[in-house]
Amino acid sequence: QVQLVESGGGLVQAGESLRLSCAASGIIFSDFRMGWYRQAPGKQREWVAAIFSGGSANYADSVKGRFAISRDNAKNTVYLQMNSLKPEDTAVYYCHGLAWGREFWGQGTQVTVSS
């Protein structure tokens, strides 16, 4: 019954921007720390960003200054604004939720950044 559904992925050129969305259902969204992970082909899944219900956020060094995570608790949605995209940002991006010792994952959305 819990679902995290990502959208907004696609193919863009280096330097362009993209905004990912993750719509959550089946959870009390405001109780969850939400986040984004990504996984490039042949690599381990990498944490990208996290945001608490009140809006405080943390970022991986690789995206700091370029990406911004935000959430709209009224819409049960978390976003990832990705600016100044680089080819190395190419990956499947996964939405993640954590609370009360439980965690949930979305199915992923592909982001491809061409040079």
Short mmCIF file of N, CA, C and O in Angstrom, two decimals:
data_model
loop_
_atom_site.label_atom_id
_atom_site.label_comp_id
_atom_site.label_asym_id
_atom_site.label_seq_id
_atom_site.Cartn_x
_atom_site.Cartn_y
_atom_site.Cartn_z
N GLN A 1 0.82 -1.21 0.00
CA GLN A 1 0.00 0.00 0.00
C GLN A 1 0.85 1.26 0.00
O GLN A 1 0.40 2.31 -0.46
N VAL A 2 2.07 1.14 0.53
CA VAL A 2 2.98 2.28 0.48
C VAL A 2 3.56 2.39 -0.92
O VAL A 2 4.04 1.40 -1.48
N GLN A 3 3.51 3.57 -1.46
CA GLN A 3 4.07 3.81 -2.78
C GLN A 3 4.81 5.14 -2.82
O GLN A 3 4.32 6.15 -2.33
N LEU A 4 5.98 5.10 -3.42
CA LEU A 4 6.73 6.29 -3.76
C LEU A 4 6.93 6.24 -5.26
O LEU A 4 7.53 5.29 -5.78
N VAL A 5 6.43 7.23 -5.96
CA VAL A 5 6.44 7.22 -7.41
C VAL A 5 7.19 8.43 -7.92
O VAL A 5 6.74 9.57 -7.74
N GLU A 6 8.32 8.18 -8.56
CA GLU A 6 9.13 9.25 -9.11
C GLU A 6 8.66 9.63 -10.51
O GLU A 6 8.13 8.80 -11.25
N SER A 7 8.92 10.87 -10.86
CA SER A 7 8.66 11.34 -12.21
C SER A 7 9.60 12.50 -12.50
O SER A 7 10.22 13.05 -11.59
N GLY A 8 9.71 12.85 -13.75
CA GLY A 8 10.50 14.00 -14.15
C GLY A 8 11.84 13.70 -14.76
O GLY A 8 12.53 14.62 -15.22
N GLY A 9 12.22 12.44 -14.78
CA GLY A 9 13.49 12.09 -15.40
C GLY A 9 13.43 12.26 -16.91
O GLY A 9 12.36 12.39 -17.50
N GLY A 10 14.60 12.25 -17.51
CA GLY A 10 14.66 12.40 -18.95
C GLY A 10 16.07 12.62 -19.43
O GLY A 10 17.04 12.42 -18.69
N LEU A 11 16.18 13.02 -20.68
CA LEU A 11 17.45 13.27 -21.33
C LEU A 11 17.67 14.76 -21.49
O LEU A 11 16.83 15.45 -22.07
N VAL A 12 18.78 15.25 -20.94
CA VAL A 12 19.12 16.67 -21.05
C VAL A 12 20.59 16.80 -21.40
O VAL A 12 21.36 15.85 -21.27
N GLN A 13 20.96 17.98 -21.85
CA GLN A 13 22.35 18.27 -22.13
C GLN A 13 23.05 18.82 -20.90
O GLN A 13 22.42 19.38 -20.01
N ALA A 14 24.36 18.65 -20.86
CA ALA A 14 25.15 19.18 -19.77
C ALA A 14 24.89 20.68 -19.60
O ALA A 14 24.81 21.42 -20.59
N GLY A 15 24.77 21.09 -18.35
CA GLY A 15 24.51 22.48 -18.04
C GLY A 15 23.04 22.82 -17.87
O GLY A 15 22.71 23.89 -17.35
N GLU A 16 22.18 21.94 -18.31
CA GLU A 16 20.75 22.17 -18.20
C GLU A 16 20.22 21.72 -16.85
O GLU A 16 20.96 21.19 -16.02
N SER A 17 18.93 21.93 -16.64
CA SER A 17 18.30 21.64 -15.37
C SER A 17 17.16 20.66 -15.54
O SER A 17 16.58 20.52 -16.62
N LEU A 18 16.83 20.01 -14.45
CA LEU A 18 15.74 19.06 -14.42
C LEU A 18 15.19 19.03 -13.01
O LEU A 18 15.95 19.19 -12.05
N ARG A 19 13.90 18.84 -12.88
CA ARG A 19 13.30 18.69 -11.55
C ARG A 19 12.58 17.36 -11.45
O ARG A 19 11.67 17.08 -12.23
N LEU A 20 12.99 16.58 -10.48
CA LEU A 20 12.35 15.31 -10.20
C LEU A 20 11.29 15.49 -9.12
O LEU A 20 11.44 16.31 -8.22
N SER A 21 10.25 14.69 -9.21
CA SER A 21 9.20 14.69 -8.21
C SER A 21 9.01 13.27 -7.69
O SER A 21 9.20 12.30 -8.42
N CYS A 22 8.61 13.17 -6.45
CA CYS A 22 8.28 11.89 -5.85
C CYS A 22 6.99 12.05 -5.07
O CYS A 22 6.96 12.79 -4.07
N ALA A 23 5.96 11.40 -5.53
CA ALA A 23 4.66 11.44 -4.87
C ALA A 23 4.50 10.23 -3.97
O ALA A 23 4.64 9.09 -4.42
N ALA A 24 4.22 10.48 -2.70
CA ALA A 24 4.10 9.41 -1.72
C ALA A 24 2.64 9.16 -1.36
O ALA A 24 1.83 10.08 -1.30
N SER A 25 2.34 7.91 -1.11
CA SER A 25 1.02 7.54 -0.63
C SER A 25 1.17 6.37 0.33
O SER A 25 2.16 5.63 0.29
N GLY A 26 0.19 6.20 1.20
CA GLY A 26 0.21 5.10 2.14
C GLY A 26 1.07 5.33 3.37
O GLY A 26 1.25 4.40 4.17
N ILE A 27 1.59 6.52 3.54
CA ILE A 27 2.38 6.86 4.72
C ILE A 27 1.92 8.21 5.26
O ILE A 27 1.28 8.98 4.54
N ILE A 28 2.26 8.46 6.52
CA ILE A 28 2.07 9.80 7.06
C ILE A 28 3.30 10.58 6.63
O ILE A 28 4.35 10.53 7.27
N PHE A 29 3.16 11.28 5.54
CA PHE A 29 4.30 11.87 4.87
C PHE A 29 5.12 12.77 5.78
O PHE A 29 6.36 12.76 5.74
N SER A 30 4.45 13.57 6.59
CA SER A 30 5.15 14.53 7.43
C SER A 30 6.02 13.86 8.50
O SER A 30 6.89 14.52 9.08
N ASP A 31 5.80 12.59 8.79
CA ASP A 31 6.62 11.86 9.75
C ASP A 31 7.92 11.36 9.16
O ASP A 31 8.80 10.93 9.90
N PHE A 32 8.05 11.40 7.85
CA PHE A 32 9.16 10.76 7.17
C PHE A 32 10.25 11.73 6.78
O PHE A 32 9.98 12.83 6.29
N ARG A 33 11.48 11.30 7.03
CA ARG A 33 12.61 11.93 6.38
C ARG A 33 12.65 11.41 4.95
O ARG A 33 12.69 10.19 4.74
N MET A 34 12.62 12.30 4.01
CA MET A 34 12.62 11.92 2.61
C MET A 34 13.98 12.18 2.01
O MET A 34 14.76 13.01 2.49
N GLY A 35 14.27 11.46 0.94
CA GLY A 35 15.56 11.65 0.31
C GLY A 35 15.60 11.12 -1.09
O GLY A 35 14.65 10.52 -1.60
N TRP A 36 16.74 11.35 -1.71
CA TRP A 36 17.02 10.86 -3.05
C TRP A 36 18.34 10.12 -3.06
O TRP A 36 19.32 10.56 -2.45
N TYR A 37 18.35 9.01 -3.76
CA TYR A 37 19.55 8.25 -4.05
C TYR A 37 19.66 8.10 -5.56
O TYR A 37 18.69 8.31 -6.28
N ARG A 38 20.84 7.71 -6.01
CA ARG A 38 21.00 7.45 -7.43
C ARG A 38 21.95 6.27 -7.62
O ARG A 38 22.78 5.98 -6.77
N GLN A 39 21.80 5.62 -8.75
CA GLN A 39 22.66 4.49 -9.08
C GLN A 39 23.00 4.53 -10.56
O GLN A 39 22.11 4.45 -11.41
N ALA A 40 24.27 4.67 -10.83
CA ALA A 40 24.77 4.63 -12.19
C ALA A 40 25.10 3.19 -12.56
O ALA A 40 25.36 2.36 -11.69
N PRO A 41 25.11 2.87 -13.85
CA PRO A 41 25.42 1.51 -14.27
C PRO A 41 26.77 1.02 -13.73
O PRO A 41 27.77 1.73 -13.83
N GLY A 42 26.77 -0.15 -13.14
CA GLY A 42 27.99 -0.73 -12.61
C GLY A 42 28.46 -0.16 -11.29
O GLY A 42 29.53 -0.56 -10.82
N LYS A 43 27.70 0.74 -10.71
CA LYS A 43 28.09 1.36 -9.45
C LYS A 43 27.08 1.09 -8.36
O LYS A 43 25.94 0.72 -8.62
N GLN A 44 27.51 1.27 -7.12
CA GLN A 44 26.61 1.12 -5.98
C GLN A 44 25.67 2.30 -5.88
O GLN A 44 25.95 3.40 -6.38
N ARG A 45 24.57 2.08 -5.22
CA ARG A 45 23.62 3.15 -5.00
C ARG A 45 24.24 4.21 -4.08
O ARG A 45 24.85 3.88 -3.06
N GLU A 46 24.07 5.45 -4.45
CA GLU A 46 24.70 6.58 -3.78
C GLU A 46 23.65 7.51 -3.22
O GLU A 46 22.70 7.90 -3.91
N TRP A 47 23.82 7.90 -1.97
CA TRP A 47 22.94 8.89 -1.37
C TRP A 47 23.21 10.26 -1.97
O TRP A 47 24.36 10.66 -2.15
N VAL A 48 22.15 10.98 -2.27
CA VAL A 48 22.26 12.29 -2.91
C VAL A 48 21.84 13.41 -1.99
O VAL A 48 22.56 14.40 -1.82
N ALA A 49 20.65 13.30 -1.39
CA ALA A 49 20.12 14.38 -0.58
C ALA A 49 19.05 13.85 0.35
O ALA A 49 18.43 12.83 0.08
N ALA A 50 18.82 14.55 1.46
CA ALA A 50 17.78 14.20 2.40
C ALA A 50 17.15 15.46 2.95
O ALA A 50 17.81 16.51 3.05
N ILE A 51 15.90 15.36 3.33
CA ILE A 51 15.19 16.49 3.90
C ILE A 51 14.25 16.02 4.99
O ILE A 51 13.55 15.02 4.85
N PHE A 52 14.26 16.74 6.10
CA PHE A 52 13.36 16.46 7.20
C PHE A 52 12.06 17.20 7.00
O PHE A 52 11.94 18.09 6.15
N SER A 53 11.08 16.85 7.81
CA SER A 53 9.75 17.42 7.64
C SER A 53 9.76 18.94 7.74
O SER A 53 9.02 19.62 7.02
N GLY A 54 10.59 19.47 8.63
CA GLY A 54 10.65 20.90 8.82
C GLY A 54 11.40 21.66 7.76
O GLY A 54 11.39 22.89 7.76
N GLY A 55 12.07 20.94 6.86
CA GLY A 55 12.74 21.58 5.75
C GLY A 55 14.25 21.59 5.79
O GLY A 55 14.87 22.00 4.80
N SER A 56 14.86 21.17 6.88
CA SER A 56 16.31 21.11 6.91
C SER A 56 16.78 20.03 5.96
O SER A 56 16.16 18.97 5.84
N ALA A 57 17.89 20.28 5.28
CA ALA A 57 18.34 19.39 4.23
C ALA A 57 19.84 19.16 4.29
O ALA A 57 20.59 19.98 4.81
N ASN A 58 20.26 18.03 3.74
CA ASN A 58 21.67 17.68 3.62
C ASN A 58 21.92 17.14 2.23
O ASN A 58 21.04 16.55 1.60
N TYR A 59 23.16 17.33 1.76
CA TYR A 59 23.51 16.95 0.40
C TYR A 59 24.84 16.23 0.36
O TYR A 59 25.74 16.51 1.15
N ALA A 60 24.95 15.32 -0.60
CA ALA A 60 26.24 14.74 -0.89
C ALA A 60 27.16 15.80 -1.49
O ALA A 60 26.70 16.71 -2.18
N ASP A 61 28.45 15.67 -1.22
CA ASP A 61 29.39 16.65 -1.73
C ASP A 61 29.35 16.77 -3.25
O ASP A 61 29.57 17.86 -3.80
N SER A 62 29.06 15.69 -3.92
CA SER A 62 29.06 15.68 -5.37
C SER A 62 27.98 16.56 -5.99
O SER A 62 28.09 16.94 -7.16
N VAL A 63 26.93 16.87 -5.23
CA VAL A 63 25.84 17.66 -5.77
C VAL A 63 25.63 18.97 -5.03
O VAL A 63 24.79 19.78 -5.45
N LYS A 64 26.37 19.19 -3.97
CA LYS A 64 26.21 20.39 -3.15
C LYS A 64 26.41 21.64 -4.00
O LYS A 64 27.38 21.75 -4.74
N GLY A 65 25.48 22.56 -3.88
CA GLY A 65 25.54 23.79 -4.64
C GLY A 65 24.85 23.72 -5.99
O GLY A 65 24.61 24.77 -6.61
N ARG A 66 24.54 22.52 -6.44
CA ARG A 66 23.87 22.36 -7.73
C ARG A 66 22.45 21.82 -7.60
O ARG A 66 21.58 22.18 -8.38
N PHE A 67 22.25 20.95 -6.62
CA PHE A 67 20.95 20.33 -6.41
C PHE A 67 20.27 20.93 -5.19
O PHE A 67 20.94 21.37 -4.24
N ALA A 68 18.96 20.93 -5.20
CA ALA A 68 18.19 21.38 -4.04
C ALA A 68 17.00 20.45 -3.83
O ALA A 68 16.21 20.22 -4.75
N ILE A 69 16.90 19.93 -2.63
CA ILE A 69 15.77 19.09 -2.28
C ILE A 69 14.74 19.94 -1.54
O ILE A 69 15.09 20.83 -0.77
N SER A 70 13.49 19.67 -1.80
CA SER A 70 12.42 20.38 -1.13
C SER A 70 11.24 19.44 -0.97
O SER A 70 11.20 18.36 -1.57
N ARG A 71 10.28 19.85 -0.16
CA ARG A 71 9.10 19.02 0.02
C ARG A 71 7.88 19.88 0.23
O ARG A 71 7.95 21.00 0.74
N ASP A 72 6.76 19.34 -0.17
CA ASP A 72 5.47 19.97 0.05
C ASP A 72 4.63 18.96 0.81
O ASP A 72 4.09 18.02 0.22
N ASN A 73 4.56 19.13 2.12
CA ASN A 73 3.86 18.15 2.94
C ASN A 73 2.37 18.09 2.63
O ASN A 73 1.74 17.04 2.79
N ALA A 74 1.80 19.20 2.20
CA ALA A 74 0.39 19.22 1.84
C ALA A 74 0.11 18.38 0.61
O ALA A 74 -1.00 17.88 0.44
N LYS A 75 1.11 18.23 -0.25
CA LYS A 75 0.96 17.45 -1.47
C LYS A 75 1.61 16.08 -1.38
O LYS A 75 1.61 15.33 -2.36
N ASN A 76 2.19 15.76 -0.23
CA ASN A 76 2.88 14.48 -0.05
C ASN A 76 3.93 14.25 -1.14
O ASN A 76 4.05 13.14 -1.68
N THR A 77 4.67 15.28 -1.43
CA THR A 77 5.60 15.23 -2.55
C THR A 77 6.95 15.80 -2.14
O THR A 77 7.01 16.83 -1.46
N VAL A 78 8.00 15.13 -2.58
CA VAL A 78 9.35 15.63 -2.42
C VAL A 78 9.94 15.86 -3.80
O VAL A 78 9.64 15.12 -4.74
N TYR A 79 10.76 16.89 -3.91
CA TYR A 79 11.33 17.29 -5.19
C TYR A 79 12.85 17.28 -5.12
O TYR A 79 13.45 17.41 -4.05
N LEU A 80 13.44 17.16 -6.28
CA LEU A 80 14.87 17.35 -6.41
C LEU A 80 15.12 18.24 -7.62
O LEU A 80 14.95 17.80 -8.76
N GLN A 81 15.48 19.48 -7.35
CA GLN A 81 15.84 20.40 -8.41
C GLN A 81 17.31 20.21 -8.74
O GLN A 81 18.17 20.36 -7.86
N MET A 82 17.60 19.87 -9.96
CA MET A 82 18.95 19.58 -10.39
C MET A 82 19.37 20.62 -11.41
O MET A 82 18.81 20.69 -12.51
N ASN A 83 20.35 21.43 -11.05
CA ASN A 83 20.87 22.46 -11.93
C ASN A 83 22.29 22.14 -12.33
O ASN A 83 22.97 21.35 -11.69
N SER A 84 22.74 22.79 -13.39
CA SER A 84 24.12 22.61 -13.87
C SER A 84 24.48 21.14 -13.99
O SER A 84 25.53 20.69 -13.52
N LEU A 85 23.61 20.39 -14.61
CA LEU A 85 23.80 18.95 -14.69
C LEU A 85 25.06 18.59 -15.47
O LEU A 85 25.42 19.26 -16.44
N LYS A 86 25.68 17.53 -15.01
CA LYS A 86 26.90 17.02 -15.62
C LYS A 86 26.68 15.59 -16.10
O LYS A 86 25.82 14.89 -15.56
N PRO A 87 27.45 15.14 -17.08
CA PRO A 87 27.30 13.75 -17.52
C PRO A 87 27.43 12.74 -16.39
O PRO A 87 26.76 11.70 -16.41
N GLU A 88 28.25 13.03 -15.39
CA GLU A 88 28.41 12.11 -14.28
C GLU A 88 27.19 12.05 -13.36
O GLU A 88 27.14 11.21 -12.46
N ASP A 89 26.22 12.92 -13.57
CA ASP A 89 24.96 12.83 -12.85
C ASP A 89 24.03 11.78 -13.45
O ASP A 89 22.98 11.49 -12.86
N THR A 90 24.40 11.24 -14.59
CA THR A 90 23.58 10.23 -15.23
C THR A 90 23.41 9.02 -14.32
O THR A 90 24.39 8.43 -13.86
N ALA A 91 22.17 8.66 -14.06
CA ALA A 91 21.87 7.55 -13.15
C ALA A 91 20.37 7.35 -13.09
O ALA A 91 19.60 8.17 -13.59
N VAL A 92 19.98 6.26 -12.47
CA VAL A 92 18.60 6.10 -12.07
C VAL A 92 18.45 6.73 -10.70
O VAL A 92 19.21 6.39 -9.78
N TYR A 93 17.51 7.63 -10.55
CA TYR A 93 17.30 8.33 -9.30
C TYR A 93 16.12 7.72 -8.56
O TYR A 93 15.03 7.54 -9.12
N TYR A 94 16.34 7.43 -7.28
CA TYR A 94 15.34 6.76 -6.46
C TYR A 94 14.90 7.63 -5.31
O TYR A 94 15.72 8.22 -4.61
N CYS A 95 13.62 7.69 -5.10
CA CYS A 95 13.04 8.35 -3.95
C CYS A 95 13.09 7.41 -2.74
O CYS A 95 12.90 6.20 -2.88
N HIS A 96 13.32 7.97 -1.57
CA HIS A 96 13.47 7.18 -0.36
C HIS A 96 12.75 7.86 0.81
O HIS A 96 12.81 9.08 0.95
N GLY A 97 12.09 7.05 1.62
CA GLY A 97 11.45 7.57 2.82
C GLY A 97 11.84 6.75 4.03
O GLY A 97 11.95 5.53 3.96
N LEU A 98 12.03 7.42 5.16
CA LEU A 98 12.49 6.75 6.38
C LEU A 98 11.78 7.33 7.59
O LEU A 98 11.77 8.54 7.80
N ALA A 99 11.20 6.45 8.40
CA ALA A 99 10.60 6.84 9.68
C ALA A 99 10.24 5.59 10.45
O ALA A 99 9.90 4.55 9.86
N TRP A 100 10.30 5.69 11.79
CA TRP A 100 9.85 4.62 12.68
C TRP A 100 10.52 3.29 12.38
O TRP A 100 9.89 2.23 12.47
N GLY A 101 11.78 3.34 12.00
CA GLY A 101 12.51 2.12 11.71
C GLY A 101 12.13 1.44 10.41
O GLY A 101 12.55 0.31 10.17
N ARG A 102 11.38 2.10 9.58
CA ARG A 102 10.96 1.54 8.30
C ARG A 102 11.45 2.43 7.17
O ARG A 102 11.60 3.64 7.35
N GLU A 103 11.71 1.82 6.04
CA GLU A 103 12.12 2.59 4.89
C GLU A 103 11.43 2.07 3.64
O GLU A 103 11.10 0.88 3.54
N PHE A 104 11.26 2.98 2.70
CA PHE A 104 10.57 2.66 1.47
C PHE A 104 11.30 3.29 0.30
O PHE A 104 11.93 4.34 0.43
N TRP A 105 11.19 2.62 -0.84
CA TRP A 105 11.87 3.06 -2.06
C TRP A 105 10.90 3.19 -3.21
O TRP A 105 9.95 2.41 -3.34
N GLY A 106 11.16 4.16 -4.05
CA GLY A 106 10.45 4.26 -5.30
C GLY A 106 11.06 3.36 -6.35
O GLY A 106 12.08 2.69 -6.11
N GLN A 107 10.47 3.34 -7.51
CA GLN A 107 10.92 2.44 -8.57
C GLN A 107 12.06 3.02 -9.39
O GLN A 107 12.71 2.29 -10.14
N GLY A 108 12.29 4.30 -9.25
CA GLY A 108 13.38 4.96 -9.94
C GLY A 108 12.95 5.65 -11.21
O GLY A 108 11.99 5.25 -11.87
N THR A 109 13.67 6.70 -11.55
CA THR A 109 13.47 7.41 -12.80
C THR A 109 14.83 7.72 -13.41
O THR A 109 15.76 8.14 -12.72
N GLN A 110 14.94 7.50 -14.70
CA GLN A 110 16.22 7.63 -15.38
C GLN A 110 16.52 9.09 -15.70
O GLN A 110 15.67 9.81 -16.26
N VAL A 111 17.72 9.52 -15.34
CA VAL A 111 18.23 10.83 -15.73
C VAL A 111 19.49 10.60 -16.55
O VAL A 111 20.44 9.97 -16.09
N THR A 112 19.48 11.12 -17.76
CA THR A 112 20.63 10.99 -18.64
C THR A 112 21.09 12.37 -19.06
O THR A 112 20.29 13.16 -19.59
N VAL A 113 22.35 12.66 -18.82
CA VAL A 113 22.92 13.96 -19.15
C VAL A 113 23.97 13.74 -20.23
O VAL A 113 24.98 13.07 -20.00
N SER A 114 23.74 14.30 -21.38
CA SER A 114 24.65 14.15 -22.49
C SER A 114 25.61 15.33 -22.56
O SER A 114 25.31 16.44 -22.11
N SER A 115 26.78 15.08 -23.12
CA SER A 115 27.75 16.14 -23.32
C SER A 115 27.65 16.71 -24.72
O SER A 115 27.79 17.88 -24.94
#
